[in-house]
Amino acid sequence: MIDAYWGVILTSLPWWIAAPLVQLAVLVAGMALDETYVNRTTVFTAAIAVHVHGLVAGDVGLLVGLYADLGLIVGAYGLYTYVVDAYVGAAFRLVAFFLYSPLSAFLVILTAGPTLFGIEPLFVPALALAGYANLQLREYLAPSDPYYFGPESEAAFEAAVEAASEAGADGDADRRADETTGDGTAASTDGSAVARDDGEIDPPGAEPAAAGDSSERGILPEFMRRL
């Protein structure tokens, strides 16, 4: 094992406790970012968790090494699509679902120790077991879906982008219309008092009320609350 530094808090713990805590925190962070068990960010966080294992263990076999490196590449794309809320195709969804779910990464780390001619013989069985467990979990939670990959289709994504653009344009028009009130008073953009034509001072107006119901997915969906 290489010499690893775990900060002030984790240094008081044995490395075999500190390392799993860091890996678990990374995997949970990936689920919390997109608020579901498998999503566009979990591929990236799964790869980071496997790399943490490699740094602590000091060495990994060929399959786990390729798994971790490929996960960083695919996960970087998934992280980008999460930031811009873009559509991801079926290939990414299958890779995330069967290969880089939090359970998949956990089982890969758990079985990464034994190697035979530099290859982990338990690597493929671990991924197969994780894929089967993911299918069972999806059936168990139905109709709730513990998997979220952004818009359901590319057309839905483009429609959402177009709707957001139109909403932004309408908002700009409304703000320009509000710059002049009915009595000829120029409205201040920062909410401060402004002078009227008759020389009197109008008090600053109240802040506009919040828009209608938010379209956010919420703090945590049903699966994360049950977890």
PDB file of C-alpha atoms in Angstrom:
ATOM      1  CA  MET A   1       0.000   0.000   0.000  1.00  0.00           C
ATOM      2  CA  ILE A   2       1.264   3.481  -0.825  1.00  0.00           C
ATOM      3  CA  ASP A   3       1.573   6.111   1.859  1.00  0.00           C
ATOM      4  CA  ALA A   4      -1.693   8.060   1.743  1.00  0.00           C
ATOM      5  CA  TYR A   5      -2.725  11.247   3.530  1.00  0.00           C
ATOM      6  CA  TRP A   6      -6.369  11.399   4.619  1.00  0.00           C
ATOM      7  CA  GLY A   7      -6.553  14.811   6.314  1.00  0.00           C
ATOM      8  CA  VAL A   8      -6.934  15.630   9.970  1.00  0.00           C
ATOM      9  CA  ILE A   9     -10.178  13.776  10.738  1.00  0.00           C
ATOM     10  CA  LEU A  10      -9.542  10.561   8.829  1.00  0.00           C
ATOM     11  CA  THR A  11      -5.925  10.260   9.959  1.00  0.00           C
ATOM     12  CA  SER A  12      -7.134   8.991  13.315  1.00  0.00           C
ATOM     13  CA  LEU A  13      -8.808   6.043  11.588  1.00  0.00           C
ATOM     14  CA  PRO A  14      -7.103   2.938  10.199  1.00  0.00           C
ATOM     15  CA  TRP A  15      -6.567   3.155   6.437  1.00  0.00           C
ATOM     16  CA  TRP A  16      -8.901   0.208   5.846  1.00  0.00           C
ATOM     17  CA  ILE A  17     -11.719   2.250   7.406  1.00  0.00           C
ATOM     18  CA  ALA A  18     -10.749   5.671   6.052  1.00  0.00           C
ATOM     19  CA  ALA A  19     -10.485   4.520   2.414  1.00  0.00           C
ATOM     20  CA  PRO A  20     -13.978   2.928   2.258  1.00  0.00           C
ATOM     21  CA  LEU A  21     -15.453   6.036   3.895  1.00  0.00           C
ATOM     22  CA  VAL A  22     -13.945   8.241   1.194  1.00  0.00           C
ATOM     23  CA  GLN A  23     -15.125   5.889  -1.560  1.00  0.00           C
ATOM     24  CA  LEU A  24     -18.617   5.704  -0.066  1.00  0.00           C
ATOM     25  CA  ALA A  25     -18.780   9.500   0.160  1.00  0.00           C
ATOM     26  CA  VAL A  26     -17.821   9.815  -3.511  1.00  0.00           C
ATOM     27  CA  LEU A  27     -20.467   7.296  -4.613  1.00  0.00           C
ATOM     28  CA  VAL A  28     -23.204   8.930  -2.518  1.00  0.00           C
ATOM     29  CA  ALA A  29     -22.238  12.348  -3.901  1.00  0.00           C
ATOM     30  CA  GLY A  30     -22.753  11.016  -7.426  1.00  0.00           C
ATOM     31  CA  MET A  31     -26.237   9.786  -6.532  1.00  0.00           C
ATOM     32  CA  ALA A  32     -27.148  13.040  -4.803  1.00  0.00           C
ATOM     33  CA  LEU A  33     -26.028  15.270  -7.694  1.00  0.00           C
ATOM     34  CA  ASP A  34     -28.691  14.006 -10.084  1.00  0.00           C
ATOM     35  CA  GLU A  35     -30.852  12.710  -7.225  1.00  0.00           C
ATOM     36  CA  THR A  36     -31.113   9.077  -8.338  1.00  0.00           C
ATOM     37  CA  TYR A  37     -29.296   5.788  -7.917  1.00  0.00           C
ATOM     38  CA  VAL A  38     -27.842   5.694 -11.443  1.00  0.00           C
ATOM     39  CA  ASN A  39     -27.600   8.885 -13.475  1.00  0.00           C
ATOM     40  CA  ARG A  40     -25.303  10.990 -15.639  1.00  0.00           C
ATOM     41  CA  THR A  41     -22.843  11.687 -12.811  1.00  0.00           C
ATOM     42  CA  THR A  42     -22.515   8.258 -11.201  1.00  0.00           C
ATOM     43  CA  VAL A  43     -20.211   6.959 -13.944  1.00  0.00           C
ATOM     44  CA  PHE A  44     -17.651   9.639 -13.084  1.00  0.00           C
ATOM     45  CA  THR A  45     -17.904   9.161  -9.325  1.00  0.00           C
ATOM     46  CA  ALA A  46     -17.714   5.366  -9.683  1.00  0.00           C
ATOM     47  CA  ALA A  47     -14.464   5.727 -11.625  1.00  0.00           C
ATOM     48  CA  ILE A  48     -13.059   8.066  -8.968  1.00  0.00           C
ATOM     49  CA  ALA A  49     -13.953   5.562  -6.231  1.00  0.00           C
ATOM     50  CA  VAL A  50     -12.104   2.795  -8.111  1.00  0.00           C
ATOM     51  CA  HIS A  51      -9.090   5.068  -8.583  1.00  0.00           C
ATOM     52  CA  VAL A  52      -9.075   5.739  -4.831  1.00  0.00           C
ATOM     53  CA  HIS A  53      -8.888   1.982  -4.320  1.00  0.00           C
ATOM     54  CA  GLY A  54      -5.955   1.771  -6.725  1.00  0.00           C
ATOM     55  CA  LEU A  55      -4.095   4.569  -4.924  1.00  0.00           C
ATOM     56  CA  VAL A  56      -4.587   2.926  -1.545  1.00  0.00           C
ATOM     57  CA  ALA A  57      -3.859  -0.611  -2.747  1.00  0.00           C
ATOM     58  CA  GLY A  58      -0.801   0.543  -4.672  1.00  0.00           C
ATOM     59  CA  ASP A  59      -1.598  -1.655  -7.673  1.00  0.00           C
ATOM     60  CA  VAL A  60      -4.552  -3.080  -9.599  1.00  0.00           C
ATOM     61  CA  GLY A  61      -4.907  -5.637 -12.350  1.00  0.00           C
ATOM     62  CA  LEU A  62      -5.402  -4.942 -16.020  1.00  0.00           C
ATOM     63  CA  LEU A  63      -9.194  -5.171 -16.061  1.00  0.00           C
ATOM     64  CA  VAL A  64      -9.759  -2.903 -13.056  1.00  0.00           C
ATOM     65  CA  GLY A  65      -7.237  -0.394 -14.404  1.00  0.00           C
ATOM     66  CA  LEU A  66      -8.980  -0.231 -17.779  1.00  0.00           C
ATOM     67  CA  TYR A  67     -12.351  -0.060 -16.025  1.00  0.00           C
ATOM     68  CA  ALA A  68     -11.275   2.944 -13.973  1.00  0.00           C
ATOM     69  CA  ASP A  69      -9.706   4.794 -16.920  1.00  0.00           C
ATOM     70  CA  LEU A  70     -12.662   4.189 -19.238  1.00  0.00           C
ATOM     71  CA  GLY A  71     -14.988   5.319 -16.477  1.00  0.00           C
ATOM     72  CA  LEU A  72     -13.207   8.665 -16.229  1.00  0.00           C
ATOM     73  CA  ILE A  73     -13.575   9.257 -19.982  1.00  0.00           C
ATOM     74  CA  VAL A  74     -17.226   8.215 -20.195  1.00  0.00           C
ATOM     75  CA  GLY A  75     -17.967   9.872 -16.867  1.00  0.00           C
ATOM     76  CA  ALA A  76     -16.511  13.202 -17.973  1.00  0.00           C
ATOM     77  CA  TYR A  77     -19.006  13.204 -20.842  1.00  0.00           C
ATOM     78  CA  GLY A  78     -21.822  12.307 -18.447  1.00  0.00           C
ATOM     79  CA  LEU A  79     -20.798  15.104 -16.086  1.00  0.00           C
ATOM     80  CA  TYR A  80     -20.883  17.566 -18.989  1.00  0.00           C
ATOM     81  CA  THR A  81     -24.383  16.466 -19.998  1.00  0.00           C
ATOM     82  CA  TYR A  82     -25.478  16.866 -16.378  1.00  0.00           C
ATOM     83  CA  VAL A  83     -24.173  20.439 -16.245  1.00  0.00           C
ATOM     84  CA  VAL A  84     -25.994  21.459 -19.439  1.00  0.00           C
ATOM     85  CA  ASP A  85     -28.896  19.014 -18.824  1.00  0.00           C
ATOM     86  CA  ALA A  86     -28.326  17.444 -22.216  1.00  0.00           C
ATOM     87  CA  TYR A  87     -29.717  14.257 -23.701  1.00  0.00           C
ATOM     88  CA  VAL A  88     -27.608  11.101 -23.519  1.00  0.00           C
ATOM     89  CA  GLY A  89     -28.097   8.210 -25.897  1.00  0.00           C
ATOM     90  CA  ALA A  90     -28.785   4.529 -25.309  1.00  0.00           C
ATOM     91  CA  ALA A  91     -25.096   3.576 -25.343  1.00  0.00           C
ATOM     92  CA  PHE A  92     -24.319   5.813 -22.352  1.00  0.00           C
ATOM     93  CA  ARG A  93     -27.393   4.600 -20.490  1.00  0.00           C
ATOM     94  CA  LEU A  94     -26.454   0.945 -20.927  1.00  0.00           C
ATOM     95  CA  VAL A  95     -22.869   1.563 -19.811  1.00  0.00           C
ATOM     96  CA  ALA A  96     -24.025   3.487 -16.748  1.00  0.00           C
ATOM     97  CA  PHE A  97     -26.747   0.964 -15.937  1.00  0.00           C
ATOM     98  CA  PHE A  98     -24.746  -2.255 -16.182  1.00  0.00           C
ATOM     99  CA  LEU A  99     -21.112  -1.246 -15.668  1.00  0.00           C
ATOM    100  CA  TYR A 100     -20.820   1.907 -13.560  1.00  0.00           C
ATOM    101  CA  SER A 101     -23.671   1.907 -11.084  1.00  0.00           C
ATOM    102  CA  PRO A 102     -22.630   2.469  -7.445  1.00  0.00           C
ATOM    103  CA  LEU A 103     -23.179  -1.247  -6.782  1.00  0.00           C
ATOM    104  CA  SER A 104     -21.046  -2.169  -9.812  1.00  0.00           C
ATOM    105  CA  ALA A 105     -18.152  -0.018  -8.587  1.00  0.00           C
ATOM    106  CA  PHE A 106     -18.528  -1.401  -5.052  1.00  0.00           C
ATOM    107  CA  LEU A 107     -18.352  -5.021  -6.221  1.00  0.00           C
ATOM    108  CA  VAL A 108     -15.415  -4.275  -8.541  1.00  0.00           C
ATOM    109  CA  ILE A 109     -13.503  -2.748  -5.633  1.00  0.00           C
ATOM    110  CA  LEU A 110     -14.477  -5.648  -3.359  1.00  0.00           C
ATOM    111  CA  THR A 111     -13.237  -8.301  -5.824  1.00  0.00           C
ATOM    112  CA  ALA A 112     -10.207  -6.423  -7.175  1.00  0.00           C
ATOM    113  CA  GLY A 113      -7.705  -8.074  -4.868  1.00  0.00           C
ATOM    114  CA  PRO A 114      -7.098 -11.577  -6.311  1.00  0.00           C
ATOM    115  CA  THR A 115      -5.326 -11.543  -9.675  1.00  0.00           C
ATOM    116  CA  LEU A 116      -4.316 -14.330 -12.040  1.00  0.00           C
ATOM    117  CA  PHE A 117      -1.580 -13.423 -14.513  1.00  0.00           C
ATOM    118  CA  GLY A 118      -2.343  -9.767 -13.823  1.00  0.00           C
ATOM    119  CA  ILE A 119      -6.086 -10.132 -14.493  1.00  0.00           C
ATOM    120  CA  GLU A 120      -8.865 -10.195 -11.898  1.00  0.00           C
ATOM    121  CA  PRO A 121     -10.872 -13.426 -12.385  1.00  0.00           C
ATOM    122  CA  LEU A 122     -13.792 -12.078 -10.336  1.00  0.00           C
ATOM    123  CA  PHE A 123     -14.147  -8.866 -12.339  1.00  0.00           C
ATOM    124  CA  VAL A 124     -16.703 -10.124 -14.888  1.00  0.00           C
ATOM    125  CA  PRO A 125     -18.808 -12.060 -12.325  1.00  0.00           C
ATOM    126  CA  ALA A 126     -18.916  -8.937 -10.130  1.00  0.00           C
ATOM    127  CA  LEU A 127     -20.297  -6.813 -12.978  1.00  0.00           C
ATOM    128  CA  ALA A 128     -22.778  -9.535 -13.956  1.00  0.00           C
ATOM    129  CA  LEU A 129     -24.044  -9.741 -10.377  1.00  0.00           C
ATOM    130  CA  ALA A 130     -24.376  -5.951 -10.170  1.00  0.00           C
ATOM    131  CA  GLY A 131     -26.306  -5.825 -13.463  1.00  0.00           C
ATOM    132  CA  TYR A 132     -28.722  -8.501 -12.286  1.00  0.00           C
ATOM    133  CA  ALA A 133     -29.210  -6.690  -8.966  1.00  0.00           C
ATOM    134  CA  ASN A 134     -29.936  -3.432 -10.799  1.00  0.00           C
ATOM    135  CA  LEU A 135     -32.650  -5.125 -12.863  1.00  0.00           C
ATOM    136  CA  GLN A 136     -34.212  -6.586  -9.730  1.00  0.00           C
ATOM    137  CA  LEU A 137     -34.065  -3.213  -7.987  1.00  0.00           C
ATOM    138  CA  ARG A 138     -35.844  -1.547 -10.893  1.00  0.00           C
ATOM    139  CA  GLU A 139     -38.632  -4.133 -10.784  1.00  0.00           C
ATOM    140  CA  TYR A 140     -38.894  -3.854  -6.995  1.00  0.00           C
ATOM    141  CA  LEU A 141     -39.270  -0.053  -7.041  1.00  0.00           C
ATOM    142  CA  ALA A 142     -41.663   0.058 -10.021  1.00  0.00           C
ATOM    143  CA  PRO A 143     -43.409   2.295 -10.925  1.00  0.00           C
ATOM    144  CA  SER A 144     -40.788   4.535  -9.310  1.00  0.00           C
ATOM    145  CA  ASP A 145     -37.622   4.579 -11.418  1.00  0.00           C
ATOM    146  CA  PRO A 146     -34.236   4.733  -9.624  1.00  0.00           C
ATOM    147  CA  TYR A 147     -32.508   5.717 -12.865  1.00  0.00           C
ATOM    148  CA  TYR A 148     -32.434   9.191 -14.416  1.00  0.00           C
ATOM    149  CA  PHE A 149     -30.437  10.232 -17.461  1.00  0.00           C
ATOM    150  CA  GLY A 150     -31.893  13.633 -18.211  1.00  0.00           C
ATOM    151  CA  PRO A 151     -34.458  14.218 -20.979  1.00  0.00           C
ATOM    152  CA  GLU A 152     -36.183  11.077 -22.230  1.00  0.00           C
ATOM    153  CA  SER A 153     -35.321  11.788 -25.853  1.00  0.00           C
ATOM    154  CA  GLU A 154     -33.325  14.198 -27.957  1.00  0.00           C
ATOM    155  CA  ALA A 155     -36.566  15.758 -29.193  1.00  0.00           C
ATOM    156  CA  ALA A 156     -37.677  16.332 -25.600  1.00  0.00           C
ATOM    157  CA  PHE A 157     -34.338  17.957 -24.822  1.00  0.00           C
ATOM    158  CA  GLU A 158     -34.552  20.280 -27.817  1.00  0.00           C
ATOM    159  CA  ALA A 159     -38.148  21.168 -26.919  1.00  0.00           C
ATOM    160  CA  ALA A 160     -37.085  22.029 -23.372  1.00  0.00           C
ATOM    161  CA  VAL A 161     -34.269  24.233 -24.645  1.00  0.00           C
ATOM    162  CA  GLU A 162     -36.628  26.004 -27.037  1.00  0.00           C
ATOM    163  CA  ALA A 163     -39.210  26.528 -24.282  1.00  0.00           C
ATOM    164  CA  ALA A 164     -36.544  27.958 -21.980  1.00  0.00           C
ATOM    165  CA  SER A 165     -35.405  30.354 -24.714  1.00  0.00           C
ATOM    166  CA  GLU A 166     -38.965  31.529 -25.336  1.00  0.00           C
ATOM    167  CA  ALA A 167     -39.549  31.999 -21.615  1.00  0.00           C
ATOM    168  CA  GLY A 168     -36.383  34.069 -21.389  1.00  0.00           C
ATOM    169  CA  ALA A 169     -37.478  36.260 -24.293  1.00  0.00           C
ATOM    170  CA  ASP A 170     -40.921  36.784 -22.743  1.00  0.00           C
ATOM    171  CA  GLY A 171     -39.307  37.691 -19.443  1.00  0.00           C
ATOM    172  CA  ASP A 172     -37.119  40.312 -21.121  1.00  0.00           C
ATOM    173  CA  ALA A 173     -40.193  41.851 -22.800  1.00  0.00           C
ATOM    174  CA  ASP A 174     -42.047  41.975 -19.492  1.00  0.00           C
ATOM    175  CA  ARG A 175     -39.139  43.680 -17.772  1.00  0.00           C
ATOM    176  CA  ARG A 176     -38.939  46.307 -20.521  1.00  0.00           C
ATOM    177  CA  ALA A 177     -42.683  46.946 -20.217  1.00  0.00           C
ATOM    178  CA  ASP A 178     -42.352  47.365 -16.452  1.00  0.00           C
ATOM    179  CA  GLU A 179     -39.670  50.017 -16.818  1.00  0.00           C
ATOM    180  CA  THR A 180     -42.423  52.644 -17.276  1.00  0.00           C
ATOM    181  CA  THR A 181     -45.454  52.663 -14.984  1.00  0.00           C
ATOM    182  CA  GLY A 182     -48.921  53.829 -15.875  1.00  0.00           C
ATOM    183  CA  ASP A 183     -48.449  57.302 -14.335  1.00  0.00           C
ATOM    184  CA  GLY A 184     -45.346  58.025 -16.364  1.00  0.00           C
ATOM    185  CA  THR A 185     -42.960  57.141 -13.568  1.00  0.00           C
ATOM    186  CA  ALA A 186     -39.782  55.494 -14.695  1.00  0.00           C
ATOM    187  CA  ALA A 187     -39.196  52.318 -12.755  1.00  0.00           C
ATOM    188  CA  SER A 188     -35.751  51.750 -11.262  1.00  0.00           C
ATOM    189  CA  THR A 189     -34.027  48.489 -12.148  1.00  0.00           C
ATOM    190  CA  ASP A 190     -32.536  48.179  -8.644  1.00  0.00           C
ATOM    191  CA  GLY A 191     -35.822  48.860  -6.817  1.00  0.00           C
ATOM    192  CA  SER A 192     -34.772  52.288  -5.502  1.00  0.00           C
ATOM    193  CA  ALA A 193     -36.976  55.387  -5.347  1.00  0.00           C
ATOM    194  CA  VAL A 194     -37.234  57.413  -8.540  1.00  0.00           C
ATOM    195  CA  ALA A 195     -38.378  60.938  -9.383  1.00  0.00           C
ATOM    196  CA  ARG A 196     -41.731  61.539 -11.097  1.00  0.00           C
ATOM    197  CA  ASP A 197     -42.501  64.228 -13.648  1.00  0.00           C
ATOM    198  CA  ASP A 198     -44.093  66.408 -10.942  1.00  0.00           C
ATOM    199  CA  GLY A 199     -40.898  66.433  -8.908  1.00  0.00           C
ATOM    200  CA  GLU A 200     -42.131  64.109  -6.149  1.00  0.00           C
ATOM    201  CA  ILE A 201     -40.318  60.960  -5.137  1.00  0.00           C
ATOM    202  CA  ASP A 202     -41.940  57.573  -5.399  1.00  0.00           C
ATOM    203  CA  PRO A 203     -40.941  54.966  -2.784  1.00  0.00           C
ATOM    204  CA  PRO A 204     -39.259  51.827  -4.010  1.00  0.00           C
ATOM    205  CA  GLY A 205     -41.715  49.196  -5.140  1.00  0.00           C
ATOM    206  CA  ALA A 206     -42.065  45.754  -3.694  1.00  0.00           C
ATOM    207  CA  GLU A 207     -40.042  42.904  -5.113  1.00  0.00           C
ATOM    208  CA  PRO A 208     -41.925  40.899  -7.740  1.00  0.00           C
ATOM    209  CA  ALA A 209     -43.483  37.709  -6.515  1.00  0.00           C
ATOM    210  CA  ALA A 210     -41.840  34.418  -7.358  1.00  0.00           C
ATOM    211  CA  ALA A 211     -42.931  32.691 -10.518  1.00  0.00           C
ATOM    212  CA  GLY A 212     -45.320  29.756 -10.463  1.00  0.00           C
ATOM    213  CA  ASP A 213     -44.536  26.295  -9.267  1.00  0.00           C
ATOM    214  CA  SER A 214     -40.946  25.245  -9.716  1.00  0.00           C
ATOM    215  CA  SER A 215     -40.099  22.478 -12.154  1.00  0.00           C
ATOM    216  CA  GLU A 216     -37.226  21.253  -9.995  1.00  0.00           C
ATOM    217  CA  ARG A 217     -37.111  17.539  -9.203  1.00  0.00           C
ATOM    218  CA  GLY A 218     -37.039  18.261  -5.467  1.00  0.00           C
ATOM    219  CA  ILE A 219     -34.433  17.783  -2.784  1.00  0.00           C
ATOM    220  CA  LEU A 220     -34.420  13.998  -3.026  1.00  0.00           C
ATOM    221  CA  PRO A 221     -36.727  11.674  -4.965  1.00  0.00           C
ATOM    222  CA  GLU A 222     -38.501   8.728  -3.411  1.00  0.00           C
ATOM    223  CA  PHE A 223     -35.638   6.273  -3.967  1.00  0.00           C
ATOM    224  CA  MET A 224     -33.044   8.460  -2.212  1.00  0.00           C
ATOM    225  CA  ARG A 225     -35.398   9.053   0.708  1.00  0.00           C
ATOM    226  CA  ARG A 226     -35.982   5.317   1.083  1.00  0.00           C
ATOM    227  CA  LEU A 227     -32.250   4.677   0.813  1.00  0.00           C
TER     228      LEU A 227
END
